[in-house]
Short mmCIF file of C-alpha atoms and ligand atoms in Angstrom, two decimals:
data_model
loop_
_atom_site.label_atom_id
_atom_site.label_comp_id
_atom_site.label_asym_id
_atom_site.label_seq_id
_atom_site.Cartn_x
_atom_site.Cartn_y
_atom_site.Cartn_z
CA MET A 1305 -2.04 -16.30 16.56
CA ASN A 1306 -5.76 -15.73 16.34
CA SER A 1307 -8.20 -18.50 15.50
CA GLN A 1308 -8.85 -17.40 11.91
CA THR A 1309 -5.15 -17.65 11.05
CA ASN A 1310 -4.95 -21.08 12.67
CA ILE A 1311 -7.91 -22.36 10.70
CA ILE A 1312 -6.17 -22.13 7.37
CA GLU A 1313 -2.72 -23.45 8.39
CA HIS A 1314 -3.75 -26.99 7.41
CA VAL A 1315 -3.96 -25.75 3.78
CA TRP A 1316 -0.17 -25.79 3.24
CA LYS A 1317 1.11 -28.00 6.05
CA ASP A 1318 3.22 -30.85 4.51
CA HIS A 1319 2.28 -29.67 0.98
CA ILE A 1320 3.77 -27.73 -1.92
CA PHE A 1321 1.59 -25.92 -4.46
CA GLN A 1322 1.95 -27.05 -8.08
CA GLY A 1323 -1.47 -25.80 -9.16
CA LYS A 1324 -2.91 -28.12 -6.54
CA TRP A 1325 -1.58 -29.00 -3.11
CA ILE A 1326 0.80 -31.97 -3.32
CA LYS A 1327 1.87 -33.81 -0.18
CA THR A 1328 5.66 -34.15 0.09
CA ASN A 1329 8.28 -35.03 2.65
CA ASN A 1330 10.75 -32.47 1.30
CA LEU A 1331 12.80 -30.31 3.67
CA SER A 1332 10.67 -27.83 5.56
CA ARG A 1333 11.28 -24.38 7.04
CA GLU A 1334 9.97 -23.03 10.32
CA ILE A 1335 8.10 -19.75 10.19
CA ILE A 1336 9.22 -17.53 13.05
CA ASN A 1337 7.39 -14.47 14.37
CA PRO A 1338 10.14 -11.77 14.47
CA ALA A 1339 8.38 -9.94 17.34
CA THR A 1340 8.26 -12.94 19.70
CA ASN A 1341 10.79 -15.39 18.21
CA GLU A 1342 8.05 -18.08 18.38
CA VAL A 1343 7.66 -20.75 15.71
CA ILE A 1344 4.21 -20.06 14.25
CA SER A 1345 4.05 -22.45 11.30
CA GLU A 1346 6.11 -24.51 8.89
CA VAL A 1347 6.23 -24.67 5.08
CA GLN A 1348 7.54 -27.34 2.74
CA LEU A 1349 10.42 -26.24 0.52
CA VAL A 1350 10.62 -27.33 -3.10
CA SER A 1351 13.50 -29.23 -4.69
CA ILE A 1352 15.17 -28.31 -7.98
CA ASP A 1353 13.26 -31.23 -9.58
CA ASN A 1354 10.02 -29.70 -8.26
CA VAL A 1355 10.91 -26.39 -9.97
CA ASN A 1356 11.56 -28.11 -13.29
CA LYS A 1357 8.26 -29.95 -12.99
CA SER A 1358 6.45 -26.71 -12.12
CA VAL A 1359 7.80 -25.06 -15.27
CA ASN A 1360 6.50 -27.96 -17.41
CA ILE A 1361 3.09 -27.77 -15.74
CA ALA A 1362 2.97 -23.96 -16.16
CA ASN A 1363 3.95 -24.26 -19.79
CA GLU A 1364 1.12 -26.71 -20.57
CA ALA A 1365 -1.41 -24.73 -18.51
CA GLN A 1366 -0.54 -21.50 -20.30
CA LYS A 1367 -1.42 -22.99 -23.71
CA LEU A 1368 -5.03 -23.33 -22.50
CA TRP A 1369 -5.17 -20.19 -20.33
CA LYS A 1370 -4.20 -17.88 -23.21
CA LYS A 1371 -7.17 -19.26 -25.16
CA THR A 1372 -9.76 -18.65 -22.44
CA THR A 1373 -12.17 -15.80 -23.14
CA PHE A 1374 -11.39 -12.36 -21.86
CA GLU A 1375 -14.57 -12.58 -19.75
CA ASN A 1376 -13.25 -15.69 -18.04
CA ARG A 1377 -9.87 -14.15 -17.24
CA ALA A 1378 -11.58 -11.04 -15.87
CA LYS A 1379 -13.96 -13.20 -13.82
CA VAL A 1380 -11.11 -15.14 -12.17
CA LEU A 1381 -9.37 -11.90 -11.18
CA ARG A 1382 -12.60 -10.35 -9.86
CA LYS A 1383 -13.20 -13.52 -7.87
CA ALA A 1384 -9.68 -13.26 -6.44
CA ALA A 1385 -10.42 -9.66 -5.40
CA HIS A 1386 -13.68 -10.77 -3.71
CA PHE A 1387 -11.98 -13.67 -1.95
CA PHE A 1388 -9.25 -11.34 -0.72
CA GLU A 1389 -11.87 -8.88 0.58
CA GLU A 1390 -13.80 -11.64 2.36
CA ASN A 1391 -10.64 -12.98 4.02
CA ILE A 1392 -8.79 -9.70 4.51
CA GLN A 1393 -8.21 -10.29 8.23
CA THR A 1394 -6.33 -13.53 7.54
CA PHE A 1395 -3.99 -11.72 5.12
CA ILE A 1396 -3.47 -8.91 7.66
CA ASP A 1397 -2.82 -11.32 10.58
CA TRP A 1398 -0.18 -13.28 8.71
CA ASN A 1399 1.56 -10.14 7.49
CA VAL A 1400 1.75 -8.89 11.09
CA GLN A 1401 2.91 -12.16 12.58
CA GLU A 1402 5.30 -13.43 9.94
CA CYS A 1403 6.75 -10.13 8.68
CA GLY A 1404 6.53 -7.79 11.69
CA SER A 1405 4.17 -5.43 9.84
CA THR A 1406 2.17 -3.09 12.06
CA LEU A 1407 -1.61 -3.31 11.79
CA LEU A 1408 -1.64 0.05 9.99
CA LYS A 1409 0.85 -1.10 7.36
CA ALA A 1410 -0.64 -4.58 6.93
CA THR A 1411 -4.15 -3.15 6.51
CA TRP A 1412 -2.95 -0.61 3.94
CA GLU A 1413 -1.12 -3.35 2.03
CA ALA A 1414 -4.13 -5.68 2.03
CA ASN A 1415 -6.40 -2.97 0.64
CA ALA A 1416 -3.83 -2.08 -2.01
CA CYS A 1417 -3.81 -5.75 -3.12
CA ILE A 1418 -7.57 -5.68 -3.63
CA GLU A 1419 -7.21 -2.56 -5.81
CA GLN A 1420 -4.47 -4.29 -7.83
CA LEU A 1421 -6.68 -7.33 -8.42
CA TYR A 1422 -9.64 -5.22 -9.58
CA MET A 1423 -7.37 -3.20 -11.86
CA ALA A 1424 -5.96 -6.40 -13.39
CA ALA A 1425 -9.53 -7.67 -13.87
CA SER A 1426 -10.15 -4.73 -16.21
CA MET A 1427 -7.12 -5.53 -18.40
CA PRO A 1428 -8.44 -8.51 -20.42
CA MET A 1429 -11.20 -6.37 -21.96
CA ALA A 1430 -8.88 -3.61 -23.20
CA ALA A 1431 -8.02 -3.37 -26.92
CA SER A 1432 -5.29 -5.90 -27.64
CA GLY A 1433 -3.72 -4.20 -30.65
CA GLU A 1434 -3.70 -1.48 -33.27
CA ILE A 1435 -4.39 -1.41 -37.00
CA PHE A 1436 -1.80 0.20 -39.29
CA PRO A 1437 -2.28 1.28 -42.91
CA SER A 1438 -0.60 -0.76 -45.65
CA SER A 1439 1.03 0.20 -48.96
CA ILE A 1440 -0.89 -2.78 -50.39
CA PRO A 1441 -4.50 -1.50 -50.41
CA THR A 1442 -6.07 -4.92 -49.74
CA ARG A 1443 -3.84 -5.66 -46.76
CA THR A 1444 -4.63 -5.13 -43.07
CA ASN A 1445 -1.72 -4.70 -40.65
CA VAL A 1446 -2.48 -5.70 -37.08
CA TRP A 1447 0.03 -4.96 -34.34
CA GLN A 1448 -1.20 -7.02 -31.42
CA ARG A 1449 -0.22 -8.05 -27.94
CA VAL A 1450 0.38 -11.72 -27.24
CA PRO A 1451 1.31 -13.31 -23.91
CA LEU A 1452 4.94 -14.02 -23.06
CA GLY A 1453 4.30 -17.58 -21.81
CA VAL A 1454 5.56 -18.52 -18.34
CA VAL A 1455 6.36 -15.54 -16.09
CA GLY A 1456 8.56 -16.07 -13.02
CA VAL A 1457 7.78 -13.63 -10.21
CA ILE A 1458 10.42 -13.25 -7.46
CA SER A 1459 9.36 -11.09 -4.55
CA PRO A 1460 10.79 -9.66 -1.29
CA TRP A 1461 9.49 -9.92 2.28
CA ASN A 1462 8.82 -6.27 3.07
CA PHE A 1463 5.50 -5.96 1.20
CA PRO A 1464 5.12 -9.67 0.45
CA LEU A 1465 1.51 -9.55 -0.73
CA LEU A 1466 1.49 -6.36 -2.75
CA LEU A 1467 4.85 -6.81 -4.45
CA SER A 1468 3.84 -10.30 -5.56
CA ILE A 1469 0.28 -9.44 -6.63
CA ARG A 1470 1.37 -6.35 -8.60
CA SER A 1471 3.15 -8.75 -10.99
CA ILE A 1472 1.03 -11.92 -10.71
CA ALA A 1473 -2.35 -10.29 -11.41
CA PRO A 1474 -1.46 -8.35 -14.60
CA ALA A 1475 0.65 -11.27 -15.87
CA LEU A 1476 -2.37 -13.61 -15.54
CA ALA A 1477 -4.68 -10.98 -17.05
CA MET A 1478 -2.51 -10.90 -20.17
CA GLY A 1479 -2.74 -14.69 -20.62
CA ASN A 1480 0.53 -15.81 -19.02
CA SER A 1481 0.97 -18.51 -16.43
CA VAL A 1482 2.92 -17.54 -13.30
CA ILE A 1483 5.38 -19.24 -10.96
CA LEU A 1484 5.96 -17.29 -7.75
CA LYS A 1485 9.15 -17.54 -5.72
CA PRO A 1486 8.48 -15.67 -2.46
CA SER A 1487 11.17 -14.53 -0.04
CA GLU A 1488 12.32 -17.09 2.53
CA PHE A 1489 11.18 -14.52 5.15
CA SER A 1490 7.58 -14.39 3.90
CA ASN A 1491 6.86 -17.95 2.76
CA VAL A 1492 3.30 -17.95 4.09
CA THR A 1493 2.18 -14.33 3.61
CA GLY A 1494 3.89 -13.91 0.23
CA GLY A 1495 3.50 -17.54 -0.91
CA ALA A 1496 1.10 -20.05 0.65
CA LEU A 1497 -1.67 -17.47 1.14
CA LEU A 1498 -1.48 -16.52 -2.53
CA ALA A 1499 -1.72 -20.17 -3.57
CA TRP A 1500 -4.83 -20.41 -1.39
CA LEU A 1501 -6.21 -17.19 -2.94
CA PHE A 1502 -5.78 -18.14 -6.59
CA GLN A 1503 -6.88 -21.74 -6.12
CA ARG A 1504 -10.16 -20.46 -4.66
CA SER A 1505 -10.61 -18.03 -7.56
CA GLY A 1506 -11.27 -20.60 -10.24
CA LEU A 1507 -7.89 -20.28 -11.94
CA PRO A 1508 -7.23 -23.43 -14.02
CA GLU A 1509 -4.84 -25.87 -12.36
CA GLY A 1510 -1.15 -25.15 -13.02
CA THR A 1511 -1.68 -21.58 -14.23
CA PHE A 1512 -0.32 -20.31 -10.92
CA GLN A 1513 2.22 -22.10 -8.71
CA VAL A 1514 4.38 -21.26 -5.72
CA ILE A 1515 7.95 -22.43 -5.11
CA ASN A 1516 9.25 -21.83 -1.60
CA GLY A 1517 12.99 -22.13 -1.15
CA GLU A 1518 16.33 -20.37 -0.82
CA SER A 1519 18.21 -18.42 -3.49
CA GLU A 1520 19.16 -21.51 -5.56
CA ILE A 1521 15.45 -22.14 -6.16
CA GLY A 1522 15.17 -18.58 -7.51
CA GLU A 1523 18.28 -19.15 -9.64
CA THR A 1524 16.79 -22.36 -11.10
CA LEU A 1525 13.65 -20.46 -12.08
CA VAL A 1526 15.63 -17.62 -13.68
CA ASN A 1527 17.86 -20.07 -15.56
CA HIS A 1528 15.08 -22.27 -16.91
CA PRO A 1529 14.83 -21.82 -20.70
CA GLN A 1530 11.06 -22.31 -20.66
CA VAL A 1531 10.51 -19.38 -18.31
CA ASN A 1532 9.97 -16.45 -20.65
CA MET A 1533 10.13 -13.49 -18.29
CA ILE A 1534 11.36 -12.71 -14.79
CA SER A 1535 9.60 -10.00 -12.82
CA PHE A 1536 11.88 -9.36 -9.85
CA THR A 1537 11.49 -7.04 -6.87
CA GLY A 1538 14.36 -7.08 -4.41
CA SER A 1539 17.88 -5.88 -3.77
CA THR A 1540 20.13 -4.32 -6.41
CA GLY A 1541 22.81 -6.98 -5.86
CA VAL A 1542 20.47 -9.90 -6.61
CA GLY A 1543 18.84 -7.90 -9.42
CA LYS A 1544 22.22 -7.57 -11.16
CA LYS A 1545 22.79 -11.34 -10.99
CA ILE A 1546 19.33 -11.97 -12.44
CA ALA A 1547 19.90 -9.44 -15.23
CA GLU A 1548 23.15 -11.23 -16.14
CA THR A 1549 21.49 -14.66 -16.36
CA CYS A 1550 18.54 -13.29 -18.34
CA ALA A 1551 20.88 -11.44 -20.74
CA LYS A 1552 22.63 -14.71 -21.62
CA GLN A 1553 19.28 -16.15 -22.73
CA LEU A 1554 17.92 -12.83 -24.08
CA LYS A 1555 15.09 -13.32 -21.60
CA LYS A 1556 12.88 -10.37 -20.71
CA CYS A 1557 13.40 -9.16 -17.14
CA ALA A 1558 11.85 -6.36 -15.15
CA LEU A 1559 13.80 -5.33 -12.06
CA GLU A 1560 12.46 -3.15 -9.24
CA LEU A 1561 15.42 -2.68 -6.90
CA GLY A 1562 16.78 -0.83 -3.90
CA GLY A 1563 16.72 2.88 -3.18
CA ASN A 1564 18.21 5.64 -1.03
CA ASN A 1565 15.57 8.28 -1.29
CA ALA A 1566 16.02 11.94 -0.48
CA MET A 1567 13.65 14.51 0.91
CA ILE A 1568 14.70 18.12 0.22
CA ILE A 1569 13.25 20.59 2.71
CA CYS A 1570 13.67 24.10 1.32
CA GLU A 1571 13.94 27.32 3.30
CA ASP A 1572 10.28 28.26 2.61
CA ALA A 1573 8.85 24.82 3.50
CA ASP A 1574 6.07 24.36 6.05
CA VAL A 1575 8.22 22.68 8.72
CA GLU A 1576 5.24 21.10 10.55
CA VAL A 1577 4.08 19.39 7.35
CA ALA A 1578 7.60 18.42 6.33
CA VAL A 1579 8.26 16.79 9.72
CA ASN A 1580 4.94 14.95 9.68
CA ASN A 1581 5.72 13.65 6.17
CA ALA A 1582 9.30 12.75 7.08
CA VAL A 1583 8.14 10.65 10.05
CA TRP A 1584 5.88 8.59 7.78
CA GLY A 1585 8.49 8.30 5.01
CA THR A 1586 11.30 7.30 7.39
CA PHE A 1587 9.72 5.17 10.10
CA LEU A 1588 6.79 3.38 8.43
CA HIS A 1589 7.44 -0.38 8.53
CA GLN A 1590 10.60 0.32 10.57
CA GLY A 1591 12.12 1.94 7.48
CA GLN A 1592 12.15 -1.36 5.58
CA ILE A 1593 10.74 0.12 2.38
CA CYS A 1594 12.54 0.61 -0.93
CA MET A 1595 11.12 4.16 -1.10
CA GLN A 1596 11.99 4.98 2.53
CA THR A 1597 13.11 8.57 3.15
CA GLY A 1598 16.73 7.67 3.86
CA ARG A 1599 18.35 11.06 3.25
CA HIS A 1600 17.02 14.31 4.75
CA LEU A 1601 18.46 17.45 3.12
CA VAL A 1602 17.41 20.51 5.10
CA HIS A 1603 18.10 24.19 4.37
CA ARG A 1604 20.40 25.71 6.99
CA ASN A 1605 17.90 28.44 8.00
CA ILE A 1606 15.27 25.96 9.19
CA ALA A 1607 17.52 23.04 10.17
CA ASP A 1608 17.45 23.59 13.97
CA LEU A 1609 13.66 23.78 14.04
CA TYR A 1610 13.30 20.74 11.75
CA ILE A 1611 15.67 18.61 13.86
CA GLN A 1612 13.99 19.64 17.12
CA LYS A 1613 10.47 18.82 15.83
CA LEU A 1614 11.53 15.58 14.15
CA LYS A 1615 13.19 14.49 17.38
CA GLU A 1616 10.07 15.29 19.45
CA LYS A 1617 7.98 13.21 17.07
CA ALA A 1618 10.47 10.31 16.87
CA LEU A 1619 10.59 10.07 20.67
CA SER A 1620 6.79 9.88 20.82
CA LEU A 1621 6.52 6.78 18.60
CA ASN A 1622 5.66 3.40 20.17
CA VAL A 1623 7.97 0.49 19.38
CA GLY A 1624 6.73 -3.01 20.19
CA ASN A 1625 4.18 -5.70 19.45
CA PRO A 1626 2.99 -4.97 15.88
CA SER A 1627 -0.41 -6.57 16.43
CA LEU A 1628 -1.40 -3.80 18.90
CA PRO A 1629 -3.15 -0.84 17.24
CA GLU A 1630 -1.09 1.70 19.22
CA THR A 1631 2.25 0.34 17.91
CA HIS A 1632 4.00 2.50 15.32
CA LEU A 1633 7.12 0.39 14.77
CA GLY A 1634 7.33 -3.39 14.98
CA PRO A 1635 10.48 -5.54 14.78
CA LEU A 1636 13.02 -5.64 11.96
CA ILE A 1637 12.68 -8.76 9.84
CA ASN A 1638 15.69 -10.74 11.15
CA ALA A 1639 18.96 -10.60 13.09
CA THR A 1640 21.06 -9.96 9.97
CA GLN A 1641 19.05 -6.86 9.13
CA HIS A 1642 19.19 -5.70 12.77
CA GLN A 1643 22.96 -6.08 12.86
CA LYS A 1644 23.30 -4.21 9.56
CA VAL A 1645 21.36 -1.22 10.95
CA CYS A 1646 23.39 -1.24 14.21
CA ASN A 1647 26.67 -1.35 12.28
CA ILE A 1648 25.84 1.50 9.93
CA VAL A 1649 24.72 3.76 12.82
CA GLU A 1650 27.82 2.88 14.92
CA GLU A 1651 30.13 3.56 11.97
CA ALA A 1652 28.57 7.00 11.40
CA ILE A 1653 28.99 7.91 15.09
CA HIS A 1654 32.57 6.67 14.98
CA ASN A 1655 33.14 8.96 11.98
CA GLY A 1656 31.95 12.01 13.96
CA ALA A 1657 28.16 12.07 13.46
CA LYS A 1658 25.88 13.17 16.30
CA LEU A 1659 23.19 10.79 17.56
CA GLU A 1660 20.10 12.89 18.30
CA CYS A 1661 17.95 9.96 19.45
CA GLY A 1662 17.56 6.16 19.11
CA GLY A 1663 20.62 4.36 17.81
CA LYS A 1664 19.88 1.09 19.56
CA GLY A 1665 17.28 -1.59 19.97
CA GLU A 1666 16.35 -4.70 21.91
CA LYS A 1667 15.86 -8.14 20.37
CA LEU A 1668 14.81 -7.37 16.78
CA PHE A 1669 13.35 -3.94 17.62
CA PHE A 1670 15.19 -0.72 16.81
CA TYR A 1671 14.25 2.73 18.11
CA PRO A 1672 13.54 5.61 15.70
CA THR A 1673 16.95 7.13 15.11
CA ILE A 1674 18.04 10.62 14.04
CA ILE A 1675 21.65 11.36 13.12
CA THR A 1676 23.07 14.80 12.34
CA ASN A 1677 26.52 16.22 11.60
CA ILE A 1678 27.13 13.53 9.02
CA ASN A 1679 29.55 13.39 6.15
CA LYS A 1680 27.81 13.11 2.78
CA ASP A 1681 30.20 10.29 1.78
CA ASP A 1682 29.45 8.24 4.90
CA PRO A 1683 27.66 4.90 4.25
CA ILE A 1684 24.77 6.10 6.44
CA PHE A 1685 24.07 8.64 3.71
CA THR A 1686 25.15 6.74 0.59
CA GLU A 1687 23.80 3.23 1.29
CA GLU A 1688 20.28 1.83 1.60
CA ILE A 1689 19.90 1.25 5.37
CA PHE A 1690 16.49 -0.50 5.46
CA GLY A 1691 15.94 0.55 9.07
CA PRO A 1692 14.25 3.36 11.05
CA VAL A 1693 17.05 5.88 10.61
CA ALA A 1694 16.88 9.53 9.56
CA PRO A 1695 20.32 10.89 8.56
CA ILE A 1696 20.13 14.69 8.21
CA LEU A 1697 22.44 16.84 6.09
CA ILE A 1698 22.26 20.63 5.95
CA PHE A 1699 22.51 22.55 2.64
CA ASP A 1700 22.76 26.25 1.76
CA ASP A 1701 21.85 26.31 -1.90
CA ILE A 1702 19.42 24.20 -3.96
CA SER A 1703 22.07 23.43 -6.61
CA GLU A 1704 24.16 21.84 -3.83
CA ALA A 1705 21.11 19.76 -2.75
CA ILE A 1706 20.44 18.61 -6.31
CA GLU A 1707 24.06 17.58 -6.76
CA ILE A 1708 23.98 15.55 -3.53
CA VAL A 1709 20.69 13.86 -4.48
CA ASN A 1710 21.98 12.98 -7.94
CA SER A 1711 25.29 11.63 -6.59
CA SER A 1712 23.49 8.45 -5.45
CA LYS A 1713 23.77 5.30 -7.57
CA TYR A 1714 20.06 4.80 -6.85
CA GLY A 1715 17.16 6.76 -8.37
CA LEU A 1716 13.87 5.56 -6.97
CA ALA A 1717 11.96 8.37 -5.19
CA VAL A 1718 12.61 11.97 -4.13
CA ALA A 1719 10.42 14.50 -2.29
CA ILE A 1720 10.72 18.30 -2.28
CA HIS A 1721 9.07 20.62 0.25
CA THR A 1722 8.59 24.25 -0.76
CA GLU A 1723 5.86 26.84 -1.26
CA ARG A 1724 7.11 27.41 -4.84
CA THR A 1725 5.46 24.44 -6.57
CA ALA A 1726 6.08 25.63 -10.15
CA TRP A 1727 9.77 26.11 -9.27
CA ALA A 1728 9.85 22.64 -7.68
CA TYR A 1729 8.40 21.19 -10.88
CA GLU A 1730 11.37 22.69 -12.77
CA ILE A 1731 13.78 21.30 -10.14
CA ALA A 1732 12.19 17.87 -10.60
CA LYS A 1733 13.43 17.83 -14.20
CA GLU A 1734 17.00 18.17 -12.89
CA ILE A 1735 16.73 15.18 -10.57
CA LYS A 1736 17.64 11.60 -11.47
CA SER A 1737 14.73 9.73 -9.94
CA GLY A 1738 11.91 7.56 -11.27
CA MET A 1739 9.37 9.21 -8.95
CA ILE A 1740 9.32 12.77 -7.55
CA HIS A 1741 6.72 14.03 -5.08
CA ILE A 1742 6.31 17.75 -4.45
CA ASN A 1743 5.21 18.63 -0.89
CA ASP A 1744 4.97 14.98 0.07
CA GLN A 1745 7.24 12.21 1.32
CA THR A 1746 8.96 9.48 -0.70
CA VAL A 1747 6.79 6.42 0.10
CA ASN A 1748 4.04 6.62 -2.49
CA ASN A 1749 2.27 3.97 -4.50
CA GLU A 1750 -0.89 4.47 -6.53
CA TYR A 1751 -1.80 1.27 -8.31
CA HIS A 1752 -2.89 2.98 -11.55
CA VAL A 1753 0.24 5.17 -11.96
CA PRO A 1754 3.33 3.51 -13.46
CA PHE A 1755 5.90 2.88 -10.72
CA GLY A 1756 9.64 2.44 -11.12
CA GLY A 1757 13.16 3.65 -10.58
CA MET A 1758 16.20 4.88 -12.51
CA GLY A 1759 19.89 4.00 -12.16
CA GLU A 1760 20.50 1.08 -9.81
CA SER A 1761 16.87 1.24 -8.57
CA GLY A 1762 15.24 -0.20 -11.63
CA TYR A 1763 15.80 -1.79 -14.98
CA GLY A 1764 13.66 -3.01 -17.79
CA GLY A 1765 10.17 -2.04 -16.81
CA ARG A 1766 7.46 -0.21 -14.96
CA PHE A 1767 4.53 -1.51 -12.90
CA GLY A 1768 1.01 -0.16 -12.71
CA GLY A 1769 -1.79 1.24 -14.85
CA PRO A 1770 -1.06 1.44 -18.59
CA ALA A 1771 2.54 0.21 -18.09
CA ASN A 1772 1.26 -3.27 -17.19
CA PHE A 1773 0.09 -4.00 -20.74
CA ASP A 1774 3.56 -3.76 -22.27
CA GLU A 1775 5.25 -5.17 -19.20
CA PHE A 1776 3.46 -8.51 -19.32
CA SER A 1777 3.02 -9.08 -23.07
CA GLN A 1778 4.96 -8.91 -26.28
CA ARG A 1779 4.00 -7.43 -29.64
CA GLN A 1780 3.37 -9.30 -32.87
CA TRP A 1781 2.75 -7.90 -36.39
CA VAL A 1782 0.15 -9.90 -38.30
CA SER A 1783 -0.66 -8.78 -41.86
CA ILE A 1784 -3.78 -10.16 -43.54
CA LEU A 1785 -4.54 -10.44 -47.25
CA GLU A 1786 -7.86 -11.95 -48.25
CA LYS A 1787 -6.18 -13.24 -51.46
CA GLY A 1788 -2.46 -13.61 -52.21
CA ILE A 1789 -0.86 -10.97 -54.47
CA LYS A 1790 1.71 -11.40 -57.27
CA TYR A 1791 5.34 -10.30 -56.70
CA PRO A 1792 7.53 -9.29 -59.72
CA LEU A 1793 9.96 -12.24 -59.40
P1 LIG B 774 16.67 -9.92 -1.87
O1 LIG B 774 17.21 -9.38 -3.14
O2 LIG B 774 17.61 -10.46 -0.88
O3 LIG B 774 15.62 -11.09 -2.16
C1 LIG B 774 14.51 -10.89 -3.01
C2 LIG B 774 14.07 -12.24 -3.56
O4 LIG B 774 15.09 -12.76 -4.41
C3 LIG B 774 13.82 -13.30 -2.50
O5 LIG B 774 12.68 -14.04 -2.88
C4 LIG B 774 15.07 -14.15 -2.58
O6 LIG B 774 14.88 -15.48 -2.16
C5 LIG B 774 15.37 -14.11 -4.05
N1 LIG B 774 16.78 -14.38 -4.42
C6 LIG B 774 17.89 -14.16 -3.67
N2 LIG B 774 18.99 -14.49 -4.40
C7 LIG B 774 18.55 -14.89 -5.61
C8 LIG B 774 19.21 -15.34 -6.80
N3 LIG B 774 20.54 -15.42 -6.88
N4 LIG B 774 18.44 -15.66 -7.88
C9 LIG B 774 17.10 -15.55 -7.83
N5 LIG B 774 16.42 -15.15 -6.73
C10 LIG B 774 17.15 -14.82 -5.64
O7 LIG B 774 15.77 -8.73 -1.24
P2 LIG B 774 14.96 -8.71 0.11
O8 LIG B 774 15.92 -8.64 1.25
O9 LIG B 774 13.94 -9.77 0.10
O10 LIG B 774 14.19 -7.30 -0.04
C11 LIG B 774 14.76 -6.08 0.28
C12 LIG B 774 15.28 -5.38 -0.96
O11 LIG B 774 14.24 -5.26 -1.92
C13 LIG B 774 15.73 -3.96 -0.66
O12 LIG B 774 16.92 -3.68 -1.36
C14 LIG B 774 14.58 -3.12 -1.21
O13 LIG B 774 14.93 -1.80 -1.55
C15 LIG B 774 14.16 -3.92 -2.39
N6 LIG B 774 12.78 -3.59 -2.76
C16 LIG B 774 12.54 -2.89 -3.92
C17 LIG B 774 11.24 -2.50 -4.26
C18 LIG B 774 10.93 -1.72 -5.52
O14 LIG B 774 9.78 -1.71 -5.94
N7 LIG B 774 11.91 -1.05 -6.12
C19 LIG B 774 10.19 -2.86 -3.41
C20 LIG B 774 10.48 -3.57 -2.24
C21 LIG B 774 11.77 -3.95 -1.93
#
């Protein structure tokens, strides 16, 4: 742990964040570096009573926050962006040491957070409604956006900063207060550091709070009748449970869920480019990305060349200490995830698949793995693996490839490699996927373009750019008559 990271640890030690740091002697949780298995810090967990109190505080704070001027809301978010920029190394260090992110990934994520904050800072000054004509000539019809109230943000550990900030920042911009429940595997990076960030940005006390805890803390937040929206990013299984609870209360929920993303490499593709893209899409962050390229569909005529080149590249990647600049793959997040990846690879081999390389790992590390000769119904091809594994299936005809891609319950991201871009654009219309990238790989995120999945990958919303306005507000029709009119009764 470098000195800068150590300096700020005192901020959360023995404290929870309810708009200000409160000293408690609640249960605590050790923060373990997955690369070294060392205890690097400790956070205080909240109790169910703490959650209920946080909701009350957030509710009161929101009544004032929604009335602050748009300039003030923009200023707070700009200040958060500046503070993040000034302290970027601290955010990067924690992401590397708590979450096993490589320096490359952690640096990309930190910069993406700054972009998100600046984008959110522009939201308060946008038009907040539209004027509609009226059949009563003296009447004005205003259709305006109003905040939702208290927004609960529940985030995962794989991009703990970005996937929290992409909801927190626009929700605050639209006049909501926010309670963040980070993953238990990113309590500091995805929780305490964000409390530190927003407290230093001049946000009024209580408008943003963090609740660290296990799943029952998340459930309490989702269930609370005074929480008006849940913005969840995580697994499809948990997303379904959240959707069920929200449905019972008719509570708005936006779910960004799992994926099993395909890359189709057509006969006329540039194999060098396709392999380069596939390596990024499959192995970045050890494959622990919802948009990871988890299914490679390669045309038979180029399959041998593609497999040979992908294997050469996979074998050249460095696996190890994620804080070293030369490391390409760090550790998986925990033993459960490591075991899951081992099991799915072993099962595929048992079912007749051929292991081209990798297939094993030491401690929490796992080597880049390529598997061929697989059955399209095998879990290695149908399930989200969340590990550095490239299962390859060969196809002869594009209609066969489309059918295989669409057979997945997920629908997050798909990539197509071909020289015929206009043709690929037509193919894109046949594919069930929220995001399709032509001559690219599946891991793409541009903060100003609405992001989201179809099928079991997403439900109820989109993040980014213009989508954020509707995502984090609700509409209200206000009609205005200067003087009352007479009705015939
Ligand atoms: P997870 O679903 O296990 O946990 C996500 C969050 O939900 C955590 O904060 C967890 O504590 C909380 N939680 C767990 N049970 C809960 C419950 N019953 N009620 C309320 N909250 C609960 O997911 P994870 O392992 O942290 O993340 C990996 C998953 O997230 C993968 O499936 C991945 O594809 C998905 N993901 C999706 C996107 C996207 O944008 N579509 C982005 C990143 C990750």
